mmCIF file of C-alpha atoms in Angstrom:
data_model
loop_
_atom_site.group_PDB
_atom_site.id
_atom_site.type_symbol
_atom_site.label_atom_id
_atom_site.label_comp_id
_atom_site.label_asym_id
_atom_site.label_seq_id
_atom_site.Cartn_x
_atom_site.Cartn_y
_atom_site.Cartn_z
ATOM 1 C CA MET O 387 -62.182 -44.384 -88.979
ATOM 2 C CA THR O 388 -59.628 -41.085 -89.007
ATOM 3 C CA MET O 389 -56.484 -40.802 -87.815
ATOM 4 C CA LYS O 390 -57.473 -38.783 -84.786
ATOM 5 C CA ASP O 391 -59.964 -41.754 -83.689
ATOM 6 C CA LYS O 392 -56.845 -44.241 -83.903
ATOM 7 C CA GLU O 393 -55.205 -42.537 -81.586
ATOM 8 C CA THR O 394 -57.566 -42.022 -79.276
ATOM 9 C CA GLU O 395 -58.469 -45.742 -79.174
ATOM 10 C CA THR O 396 -54.698 -46.720 -78.686
ATOM 11 C CA GLY O 397 -54.348 -44.219 -76.013
ATOM 12 C CA THR O 398 -57.186 -46.095 -74.393
ATOM 13 C CA GLU O 399 -56.172 -49.352 -74.839
ATOM 14 C CA THR O 400 -52.483 -48.191 -73.564
ATOM 15 C CA GLU O 401 -54.649 -46.639 -70.345
ATOM 16 C CA THR O 402 -56.556 -49.947 -69.920
ATOM 17 C CA GLU O 403 -53.061 -51.970 -70.200
ATOM 18 C CA THR O 404 -51.388 -49.771 -67.421
ATOM 19 C CA GLU O 405 -54.346 -49.772 -65.243
ATOM 20 C CA THR O 406 -54.334 -53.770 -65.573
ATOM 21 C CA ASP O 407 -50.913 -53.681 -64.631
ATOM 22 C CA ARG O 408 -51.087 -51.522 -61.654
ATOM 23 C CA LEU O 409 -53.999 -53.868 -60.496
ATOM 24 C CA LEU O 410 -52.049 -56.843 -60.921
ATOM 25 C CA GLU O 411 -48.996 -55.515 -59.349
ATOM 26 C CA ALA O 412 -51.522 -54.548 -56.295
ATOM 27 C CA LEU O 413 -52.943 -57.953 -55.792
ATOM 28 C CA LYS O 414 -49.385 -59.506 -55.637
ATOM 29 C CA LYS O 415 -48.280 -56.869 -53.507
ATOM 30 C CA LYS O 416 -51.143 -57.893 -51.212
ATOM 31 C CA ARG O 417 -50.603 -61.460 -51.650
ATOM 32 C CA GLN O 418 -47.095 -61.070 -50.604
ATOM 33 C CA GLU O 419 -48.344 -59.519 -47.169
ATOM 34 C CA LYS O 420 -50.833 -61.719 -46.931
ATOM 35 C CA ALA O 421 -48.355 -64.649 -47.083
ATOM 36 C CA VAL O 422 -45.983 -62.820 -44.530
ATOM 37 C CA VAL O 423 -48.931 -62.618 -41.664
ATOM 38 C CA HIS O 424 -50.297 -65.770 -42.520
ATOM 39 C CA PHE O 425 -46.200 -67.054 -41.383
ATOM 40 C CA PHE O 426 -46.141 -65.162 -38.114
ATOM 41 C CA LYS O 427 -50.149 -66.366 -37.187
ATOM 42 C CA ASP O 428 -49.635 -69.627 -37.977
ATOM 43 C CA PRO O 429 -45.788 -71.022 -38.868
ATOM 44 C CA PHE O 430 -46.612 -74.116 -39.159
ATOM 45 C CA GLY O 431 -49.638 -73.725 -41.163
ATOM 46 C CA PHE O 432 -47.791 -71.751 -44.277
ATOM 47 C CA VAL O 433 -45.364 -74.520 -44.203
ATOM 48 C CA ARG O 434 -47.936 -77.294 -44.257
ATOM 49 C CA GLY O 435 -49.564 -75.609 -47.271
ATOM 50 C CA ASN O 436 -46.117 -75.675 -49.136
ATOM 51 C CA PRO O 437 -43.189 -77.892 -47.409
ATOM 52 C CA VAL O 438 -40.693 -76.728 -49.610
ATOM 53 C CA ARG O 439 -40.595 -73.842 -47.776
ATOM 54 C CA LEU O 440 -39.433 -75.583 -44.795
ATOM 55 C CA ALA O 441 -36.513 -76.695 -46.630
ATOM 56 C CA TYR O 442 -35.773 -72.611 -47.680
ATOM 57 C CA ILE O 443 -35.711 -71.774 -44.096
ATOM 58 C CA SER O 444 -33.597 -74.158 -42.478
ATOM 59 C CA ALA O 445 -31.336 -73.299 -45.629
ATOM 60 C CA VAL O 446 -31.212 -69.559 -44.290
ATOM 61 C CA ILE O 447 -30.637 -70.667 -40.709
ATOM 62 C CA GLY O 448 -27.804 -72.879 -41.348
ATOM 63 C CA ALA O 449 -26.275 -70.470 -43.968
ATOM 64 C CA CYS O 450 -26.502 -67.673 -41.371
ATOM 65 C CA LEU O 451 -25.181 -69.980 -38.353
ATOM 66 C CA ILE O 452 -21.951 -71.113 -40.683
ATOM 67 C CA LEU O 453 -21.382 -67.403 -41.689
ATOM 68 C CA ILE O 454 -21.407 -66.219 -38.275
ATOM 69 C CA ILE O 455 -18.811 -69.484 -36.959
ATOM 70 C CA TYR O 456 -16.381 -68.562 -39.694
ATOM 71 C CA LEU O 457 -16.557 -64.785 -38.970
ATOM 72 C CA TYR O 458 -15.801 -65.709 -35.438
ATOM 73 C CA GLY O 459 -13.034 -68.216 -36.359
ATOM 74 C CA ARG O 460 -11.649 -65.188 -38.224
ATOM 75 C CA ALA O 461 -11.932 -63.002 -35.710
ATOM 76 C CA HIS O 462 -10.752 -65.171 -32.867
ATOM 77 C CA GLU O 463 -7.997 -67.333 -34.100
ATOM 78 C CA GLY O 464 -7.407 -70.467 -32.120
ATOM 79 C CA TRP O 465 -10.797 -71.210 -31.288
ATOM 80 C CA SER O 466 -9.724 -71.103 -27.566
ATOM 81 C CA GLY O 467 -13.486 -70.562 -26.111
ATOM 82 C CA PHE O 468 -16.265 -73.122 -26.065
ATOM 83 C CA VAL O 469 -15.895 -75.354 -28.970
ATOM 84 C CA ALA O 470 -13.506 -76.025 -31.760
ATOM 85 C CA PRO O 471 -14.063 -75.038 -35.413
ATOM 86 C CA PHE O 472 -15.640 -78.771 -36.601
ATOM 87 C CA ASP O 473 -17.861 -78.906 -33.140
ATOM 88 C CA ALA O 474 -19.255 -75.344 -34.154
ATOM 89 C CA TYR O 475 -20.714 -76.509 -37.397
ATOM 90 C CA ILE O 476 -22.141 -79.530 -35.862
ATOM 91 C CA LEU O 477 -23.769 -77.319 -33.364
ATOM 92 C CA ALA O 478 -25.122 -75.459 -36.533
ATOM 93 C CA GLY O 479 -26.069 -78.912 -38.566
ATOM 94 C CA ILE O 480 -28.300 -79.640 -35.420
ATOM 95 C CA ALA O 481 -29.678 -76.080 -35.893
ATOM 96 C CA THR O 482 -30.517 -76.396 -39.166
ATOM 97 C CA PHE O 483 -32.355 -79.527 -38.901
ATOM 98 C CA THR O 484 -34.447 -78.423 -35.874
ATOM 99 C CA PRO O 485 -36.942 -76.863 -37.555
ATOM 100 C CA THR O 486 -37.365 -80.120 -39.657
ATOM 101 C CA ALA O 487 -37.275 -82.249 -37.015
ATOM 102 C CA LEU O 488 -39.960 -80.017 -35.080
ATOM 103 C CA TYR O 489 -42.376 -79.762 -38.405
ATOM 104 C CA LEU O 490 -42.386 -83.798 -38.519
ATOM 105 C CA TYR O 491 -43.030 -84.074 -34.792
ATOM 106 C CA ILE O 492 -46.130 -81.840 -34.970
ATOM 107 C CA GLU O 493 -47.358 -82.812 -38.307
ATOM 108 C CA ASP O 494 -47.277 -86.496 -36.360
ATOM 109 C CA LYS O 495 -49.602 -85.459 -33.847
ATOM 110 C CA ARG O 496 -51.891 -83.802 -35.928
ATOM 111 C CA VAL O 497 -52.136 -87.050 -38.342
ATOM 112 C CA ARG O 498 -52.440 -89.120 -35.045
ATOM 113 C CA LYS O 499 -55.183 -86.806 -33.544
ATOM 114 C CA ALA O 500 -57.372 -87.350 -37.204
ATOM 115 C CA ASN O 501 -57.029 -90.621 -37.335
ATOM 116 C CA ASP O 502 -58.267 -91.297 -33.953
ATOM 117 C CA GLU O 503 -61.073 -89.106 -34.282
ATOM 118 C CA PHE O 504 -62.098 -90.543 -37.849
ATOM 119 C CA PRO O 505 -63.486 -93.922 -36.941
ATOM 120 C CA GLY O 506 -66.096 -91.995 -34.763
ATOM 121 C CA LEU O 507 -66.887 -89.514 -37.491
ATOM 122 C CA LEU O 508 -67.650 -92.122 -39.531
ATOM 123 C CA ARG O 509 -69.643 -93.975 -37.387
ATOM 124 C CA ASP O 510 -71.739 -91.600 -36.273
ATOM 125 C CA LEU O 511 -72.366 -90.474 -39.846
ATOM 126 C CA ALA O 512 -73.169 -93.848 -40.794
ATOM 127 C CA GLN O 513 -75.784 -94.082 -38.091
ATOM 128 C CA ALA O 514 -77.342 -90.996 -39.202
ATOM 129 C CA LYS O 515 -77.862 -91.717 -42.720
ATOM 130 C CA ARG O 516 -79.248 -95.532 -42.080
ATOM 131 C CA ALA O 517 -81.731 -93.350 -39.597
ATOM 132 C CA GLY O 518 -83.549 -92.237 -43.016
ATOM 133 C CA LEU O 519 -81.853 -89.161 -43.649
ATOM 134 C CA THR O 520 -80.803 -87.968 -46.555
ATOM 135 C CA LEU O 521 -76.463 -87.450 -47.184
ATOM 136 C CA ILE O 522 -76.978 -83.961 -46.978
ATOM 137 C CA ASP O 523 -79.142 -83.847 -43.392
ATOM 138 C CA SER O 524 -76.690 -86.864 -42.182
ATOM 139 C CA VAL O 525 -73.346 -84.597 -42.884
ATOM 140 C CA LEU O 526 -75.189 -81.294 -41.087
ATOM 141 C CA LEU O 527 -76.366 -83.235 -38.078
ATOM 142 C CA THR O 528 -72.850 -85.239 -37.920
ATOM 143 C CA SER O 529 -71.134 -81.602 -38.098
ATOM 144 C CA GLU O 530 -72.873 -80.246 -34.997
ATOM 145 C CA GLY O 531 -70.854 -82.880 -33.041
ATOM 146 C CA ASN O 532 -66.954 -82.712 -31.976
ATOM 147 C CA TYR O 533 -64.369 -84.487 -33.599
ATOM 148 C CA GLY O 534 -61.275 -82.842 -32.461
ATOM 149 C CA ILE O 535 -59.106 -81.729 -35.269
ATOM 150 C CA LEU O 536 -61.972 -83.122 -37.875
ATOM 151 C CA THR O 537 -64.672 -81.020 -36.548
ATOM 152 C CA GLU O 538 -63.575 -77.592 -38.906
ATOM 153 C CA GLY O 539 -63.240 -79.905 -42.152
ATOM 154 C CA LEU O 540 -66.469 -81.697 -41.540
ATOM 155 C CA ARG O 541 -68.474 -78.594 -41.428
ATOM 156 C CA THR O 542 -67.144 -77.392 -44.573
ATOM 157 C CA ILE O 543 -67.985 -80.507 -46.355
ATOM 158 C CA ALA O 544 -71.474 -79.196 -44.952
ATOM 159 C CA TYR O 545 -71.186 -76.204 -46.321
ATOM 160 C CA GLN O 546 -69.986 -77.428 -49.524
ATOM 161 C CA LEU O 547 -72.875 -80.196 -49.941
ATOM 162 C CA THR O 548 -75.681 -77.123 -49.130
ATOM 163 C CA TRP O 549 -73.760 -75.183 -51.927
ATOM 164 C CA GLY O 550 -74.431 -77.872 -54.341
ATOM 165 C CA VAL O 551 -70.781 -79.144 -54.325
ATOM 166 C CA PRO O 552 -70.713 -83.188 -55.560
ATOM 167 C CA PHE O 553 -70.527 -85.265 -52.788
ATOM 168 C CA GLU O 554 -67.266 -86.747 -54.306
ATOM 169 C CA ASP O 555 -65.759 -83.456 -54.448
ATOM 170 C CA ALA O 556 -66.345 -82.634 -51.011
ATOM 171 C CA LEU O 557 -64.736 -85.836 -49.862
ATOM 172 C CA ARG O 558 -61.515 -85.623 -52.162
ATOM 173 C CA MET O 559 -61.069 -81.861 -50.484
ATOM 174 C CA PHE O 560 -61.836 -83.566 -46.756
ATOM 175 C CA ALA O 561 -58.859 -85.781 -47.806
ATOM 176 C CA LYS O 562 -56.658 -83.284 -49.296
ATOM 177 C CA ARG O 563 -57.420 -81.273 -45.725
ATOM 178 C CA TYR O 564 -56.176 -84.638 -43.742
ATOM 179 C CA PRO O 565 -53.699 -86.119 -45.643
ATOM 180 C CA THR O 566 -53.032 -89.400 -44.090
ATOM 181 C CA ASN O 567 -53.214 -92.648 -45.394
ATOM 182 C CA MET O 568 -56.110 -93.787 -43.440
ATOM 183 C CA ILE O 569 -58.589 -90.882 -44.401
ATOM 184 C CA LYS O 570 -57.249 -91.442 -48.543
ATOM 185 C CA ARG O 571 -57.905 -95.118 -48.221
ATOM 186 C CA SER O 572 -61.294 -94.614 -46.631
ATOM 187 C CA VAL O 573 -62.502 -91.526 -48.572
ATOM 188 C CA GLU O 574 -61.463 -93.936 -51.950
ATOM 189 C CA ILE O 575 -63.546 -96.916 -50.512
ATOM 190 C CA ILE O 576 -66.606 -94.384 -50.260
ATOM 191 C CA ILE O 577 -66.408 -92.787 -53.144
ATOM 192 C CA GLU O 578 -66.697 -96.082 -55.145
ATOM 193 C CA GLY O 579 -69.472 -97.325 -52.926
ATOM 194 C CA TYR O 580 -71.001 -94.125 -53.698
ATOM 195 C CA ARG O 581 -70.493 -93.910 -57.821
ATOM 196 C CA VAL O 582 -72.221 -97.829 -57.917
ATOM 197 C CA GLY O 583 -75.183 -96.844 -56.696
ATOM 198 C CA GLY O 584 -74.384 -98.404 -53.343
ATOM 199 C CA ASP O 585 -76.286 -98.082 -49.515
ATOM 200 C CA VAL O 586 -74.276 -94.480 -48.466
ATOM 201 C CA GLY O 587 -75.079 -95.871 -44.864
ATOM 202 C CA GLU O 588 -73.566 -99.283 -45.393
ATOM 203 C CA ILE O 589 -70.329 -97.939 -46.917
ATOM 204 C CA LEU O 590 -69.722 -95.669 -44.043
ATOM 205 C CA LYS O 591 -70.553 -98.631 -41.642
ATOM 206 C CA ILE O 592 -67.981 -101.069 -43.253
ATOM 207 C CA ALA O 593 -65.638 -98.277 -43.814
ATOM 208 C CA ALA O 594 -65.960 -97.255 -40.012
ATOM 209 C CA GLU O 595 -65.098 -100.701 -39.194
ATOM 210 C CA ASP O 596 -62.256 -100.969 -41.526
ATOM 211 C CA VAL O 597 -60.811 -98.036 -39.951
ATOM 212 C CA ASN O 598 -61.228 -99.494 -36.701
ATOM 213 C CA GLU O 599 -59.298 -102.680 -37.510
ATOM 214 C CA LEU O 600 -56.707 -100.167 -38.752
ATOM 215 C CA ARG O 601 -56.345 -98.247 -35.975
ATOM 216 C CA SER O 602 -56.294 -101.379 -33.490
ATOM 217 C CA LEU O 603 -53.439 -102.954 -35.636
ATOM 218 C CA GLU O 604 -51.442 -99.753 -35.491
ATOM 219 C CA ARG O 605 -51.801 -99.310 -31.834
ATOM 220 C CA LYS O 606 -50.676 -103.054 -31.473
ATOM 221 C CA ARG O 607 -48.196 -102.567 -33.474
ATOM 222 C CA ALA O 608 -46.913 -99.402 -31.325
ATOM 223 C CA SER O 609 -47.131 -100.899 -28.265
ATOM 224 C CA ASP O 610 -45.402 -103.796 -29.861
ATOM 225 C CA MET O 611 -42.101 -101.764 -31.238
ATOM 226 C CA SER O 612 -42.138 -99.133 -28.125
ATOM 227 C CA PRO O 613 -39.398 -101.258 -25.978
ATOM 228 C CA TYR O 614 -36.966 -101.442 -29.115
ATOM 229 C CA VAL O 615 -37.308 -97.899 -29.320
ATOM 230 C CA ALA O 616 -36.591 -97.709 -25.569
ATOM 231 C CA ILE O 617 -33.468 -100.085 -25.775
ATOM 232 C CA CYS O 618 -32.233 -97.112 -28.489
ATOM 233 C CA TYR O 619 -31.858 -94.699 -25.936
ATOM 234 C CA ILE O 620 -31.114 -96.790 -22.980
ATOM 235 C CA THR O 621 -27.739 -98.053 -25.449
ATOM 236 C CA PHE O 622 -27.054 -94.999 -26.202
ATOM 237 C CA GLY O 623 -26.919 -94.255 -22.441
ATOM 238 C CA VAL O 624 -24.975 -96.723 -21.826
ATOM 239 C CA PHE O 625 -22.959 -95.621 -25.004
ATOM 240 C CA LEU O 626 -22.574 -92.089 -23.260
ATOM 241 C CA LEU O 627 -21.438 -93.440 -19.941
ATOM 242 C CA ILE O 628 -18.741 -95.813 -21.379
ATOM 243 C CA LEU O 629 -17.220 -92.489 -23.261
ATOM 244 C CA LEU O 630 -17.259 -90.682 -20.151
ATOM 245 C CA VAL O 631 -15.697 -92.894 -18.463
ATOM 246 C CA LEU O 632 -13.098 -92.942 -21.090
ATOM 247 C CA TYR O 633 -12.756 -89.212 -21.113
ATOM 248 C CA LYS O 634 -12.541 -89.191 -17.563
ATOM 249 C CA THR O 635 -10.222 -91.994 -16.953
ATOM 250 C CA LEU O 636 -8.287 -93.778 -19.452
ATOM 251 C CA ILE O 637 -6.758 -90.771 -21.166
ATOM 252 C CA PRO O 638 -6.163 -88.642 -18.378
ATOM 253 C CA MET O 639 -4.122 -91.972 -17.218
ATOM 254 C CA MET O 640 -2.383 -92.758 -20.732
ATOM 255 C CA THR O 641 -1.418 -88.624 -20.661
ATOM 256 C CA GLU O 642 0.157 -88.885 -17.226
ATOM 257 C CA ALA O 643 1.734 -92.225 -18.532
ATOM 258 C CA ALA O 644 3.398 -90.415 -21.075
ATOM 259 C CA LYS O 645 4.540 -87.353 -19.071
ATOM 260 C CA GLN O 646 6.346 -89.988 -16.522
ATOM 261 C CA ILE O 647 8.119 -91.629 -19.098
ATOM 262 C CA THR O 648 9.380 -88.850 -20.891
ATOM 263 C CA GLY O 649 10.582 -87.200 -17.607
ATOM 264 C CA ALA O 650 12.402 -90.688 -16.900
ATOM 265 C CA GLY O 651 14.178 -90.447 -20.413
ATOM 266 C CA MET O 652 12.740 -94.514 -21.364
ATOM 267 C CA GLY O 653 13.399 -93.759 -24.620
ATOM 268 C CA ARG O 654 10.637 -93.165 -27.853
ATOM 269 C CA ALA O 655 7.748 -95.108 -26.651
ATOM 270 C CA THR O 656 4.637 -95.134 -28.717
ATOM 271 C CA ILE O 657 2.627 -93.879 -25.711
ATOM 272 C CA VAL O 658 4.736 -90.490 -25.577
ATOM 273 C CA ASN O 659 2.847 -89.467 -29.007
ATOM 274 C CA VAL O 660 -0.626 -89.480 -26.846
ATOM 275 C CA ASP O 661 -2.597 -86.228 -27.913
ATOM 276 C CA ALA O 662 -5.325 -86.052 -25.229
ATOM 277 C CA GLU O 663 -7.108 -82.948 -26.996
ATOM 278 C CA ARG O 664 -7.241 -85.069 -30.698
ATOM 279 C CA MET O 665 -8.582 -88.230 -28.503
ATOM 280 C CA LYS O 666 -11.404 -86.292 -26.908
ATOM 281 C CA MET O 667 -12.513 -85.110 -29.684
ATOM 282 C CA ILE O 668 -12.774 -88.489 -31.219
ATOM 283 C CA LEU O 669 -14.784 -89.613 -28.450
ATOM 284 C CA PHE O 670 -16.968 -86.413 -28.997
ATOM 285 C CA HIS O 671 -17.695 -87.031 -32.793
ATOM 286 C CA CYS O 672 -17.923 -91.080 -31.857
ATOM 287 C CA GLY O 673 -21.051 -89.581 -29.664
ATOM 288 C CA ILE O 674 -22.541 -87.465 -32.214
ATOM 289 C CA ILE O 675 -22.482 -90.203 -34.938
ATOM 290 C CA GLN O 676 -24.068 -92.542 -32.493
ATOM 291 C CA GLY O 677 -26.467 -90.291 -31.213
ATOM 292 C CA ILE O 678 -27.373 -89.996 -35.054
ATOM 293 C CA CYS O 679 -27.523 -93.457 -36.006
ATOM 294 C CA SER O 680 -29.523 -94.933 -32.799
ATOM 295 C CA GLY O 681 -31.934 -91.891 -33.493
ATOM 296 C CA LEU O 682 -32.398 -93.176 -37.024
ATOM 297 C CA VAL O 683 -33.101 -96.795 -36.133
ATOM 298 C CA ALA O 684 -35.415 -95.536 -33.078
ATOM 299 C CA GLY O 685 -37.884 -93.981 -35.958
ATOM 300 C CA LYS O 686 -37.461 -96.473 -38.189
ATOM 301 C CA LEU O 687 -38.508 -98.836 -35.420
ATOM 302 C CA GLY O 688 -41.059 -96.967 -33.921
ATOM 303 C CA GLU O 689 -43.003 -95.518 -36.638
ATOM 304 C CA GLY O 690 -41.711 -97.687 -39.742
ATOM 305 C CA LYS O 691 -39.977 -94.772 -41.323
ATOM 306 C CA VAL O 692 -36.364 -93.529 -41.218
ATOM 307 C CA ILE O 693 -37.165 -89.473 -41.257
ATOM 308 C CA ALA O 694 -39.572 -89.689 -38.147
ATOM 309 C CA GLY O 695 -36.211 -90.751 -36.494
ATOM 310 C CA LEU O 696 -34.904 -87.343 -37.079
ATOM 311 C CA LYS O 697 -35.918 -85.838 -33.966
ATOM 312 C CA HIS O 698 -34.623 -88.874 -31.954
ATOM 313 C CA ALA O 699 -31.221 -88.346 -34.013
ATOM 314 C CA LEU O 700 -31.150 -84.342 -33.064
ATOM 315 C CA LEU O 701 -32.564 -85.124 -29.326
ATOM 316 C CA LEU O 702 -29.531 -87.828 -28.757
ATOM 317 C CA ALA O 703 -26.914 -85.982 -30.756
ATOM 318 C CA SER O 704 -27.857 -82.540 -28.939
ATOM 319 C CA GLY O 705 -27.459 -84.802 -25.466
ATOM 320 C CA SER O 706 -24.115 -85.891 -26.353
ATOM 321 C CA PHE O 707 -22.927 -82.501 -27.435
ATOM 322 C CA ALA O 708 -24.021 -80.686 -24.220
ATOM 323 C CA LEU O 709 -22.181 -83.763 -22.303
ATOM 324 C CA PHE O 710 -19.328 -83.025 -24.139
ATOM 325 C CA ALA O 711 -19.677 -79.066 -23.631
ATOM 326 C CA ILE O 712 -20.348 -79.316 -19.941
ATOM 327 C CA LEU O 713 -16.782 -81.394 -19.623
ATOM 328 C CA LYS O 714 -14.968 -78.841 -21.442
ATOM 329 C CA LEU O 715 -16.320 -76.155 -19.857
ATOM 330 C CA MET O 716 -16.404 -77.691 -16.336
ATOM 331 C CA PRO O 717 -13.228 -79.893 -16.899
ATOM 332 C CA ASN O 718 -13.752 -81.055 -12.966
ATOM 333 C CA PHE O 719 -17.163 -82.143 -13.765
ATOM 334 C CA LEU O 720 -18.349 -85.548 -12.201
ATOM 335 C CA GLN O 721 -14.666 -85.868 -10.979
ATOM 336 C CA LEU O 722 -15.439 -86.824 -7.724
ATOM 337 C CA HIS O 723 -17.631 -89.805 -8.889
ATOM 338 C CA ILE O 724 -15.039 -91.411 -11.265
#
């Protein structure tokens, strides 16, 4: 091979590498654009694909709010406006965790809908298989029905089976698409029975009965625990009412008594040192803390998970924040009723 041929070959390889890099860069850019479009079209689907993204979004929201609060505090010395610095940071914290709570709430509703529709899907699939149809025909026939949120996933299984995808792989992809404990448990039962060569129709029937029993137990548990969740809300409301009475009666009475003692020259009594604003702030923080704790307890009692109480915690803490914000902006609020 001559020197000229080597140079030509080297130049060709360089051009090929450059073209490959250009294509990879274009593909990467296209994926980024697709991710942005997906986020605006279906934000919850975008987060569901990788829940870590939600942590990034919440962190950005929190950082922006804290920065705004800090800059506002620097520009307005004394915070004579709506809230004090610490109160503003509490508001920023509530706003930061709101996307997470909203996502968990929507995802929980999605899981419940999937679990509600799953027993009927298994029952119809078992009936079709026991009627003498092949497995593929049974799935194709059943996929024509309406099973709510599971309909699209069932039709995907039907397409996959017609394309030659193994039944086990199609079921695993279905369970990955709807990752509820009930569906994953049933899919494993069906796969194990299918592997050992059992009657698929009978296996599906057993799985449907198992799911029905589990759903019945879950409904009974939810029904039994719902009064305790209501108690958490009621006790928090009573606690807020007590704080309101203290805010509107006890603190003004102590402040007025301190003024009278000071004016009468009765010495340095302890009550003279009453700081009304500090006491109001303590009551406000008590309301926030009680709201967060009551919400987390409500989630644990109602759904068996502390993280499920995040939505309750944010709701109750927001209610407490709103009450004290109204009391600060409108000092005469409920004055005639206390």
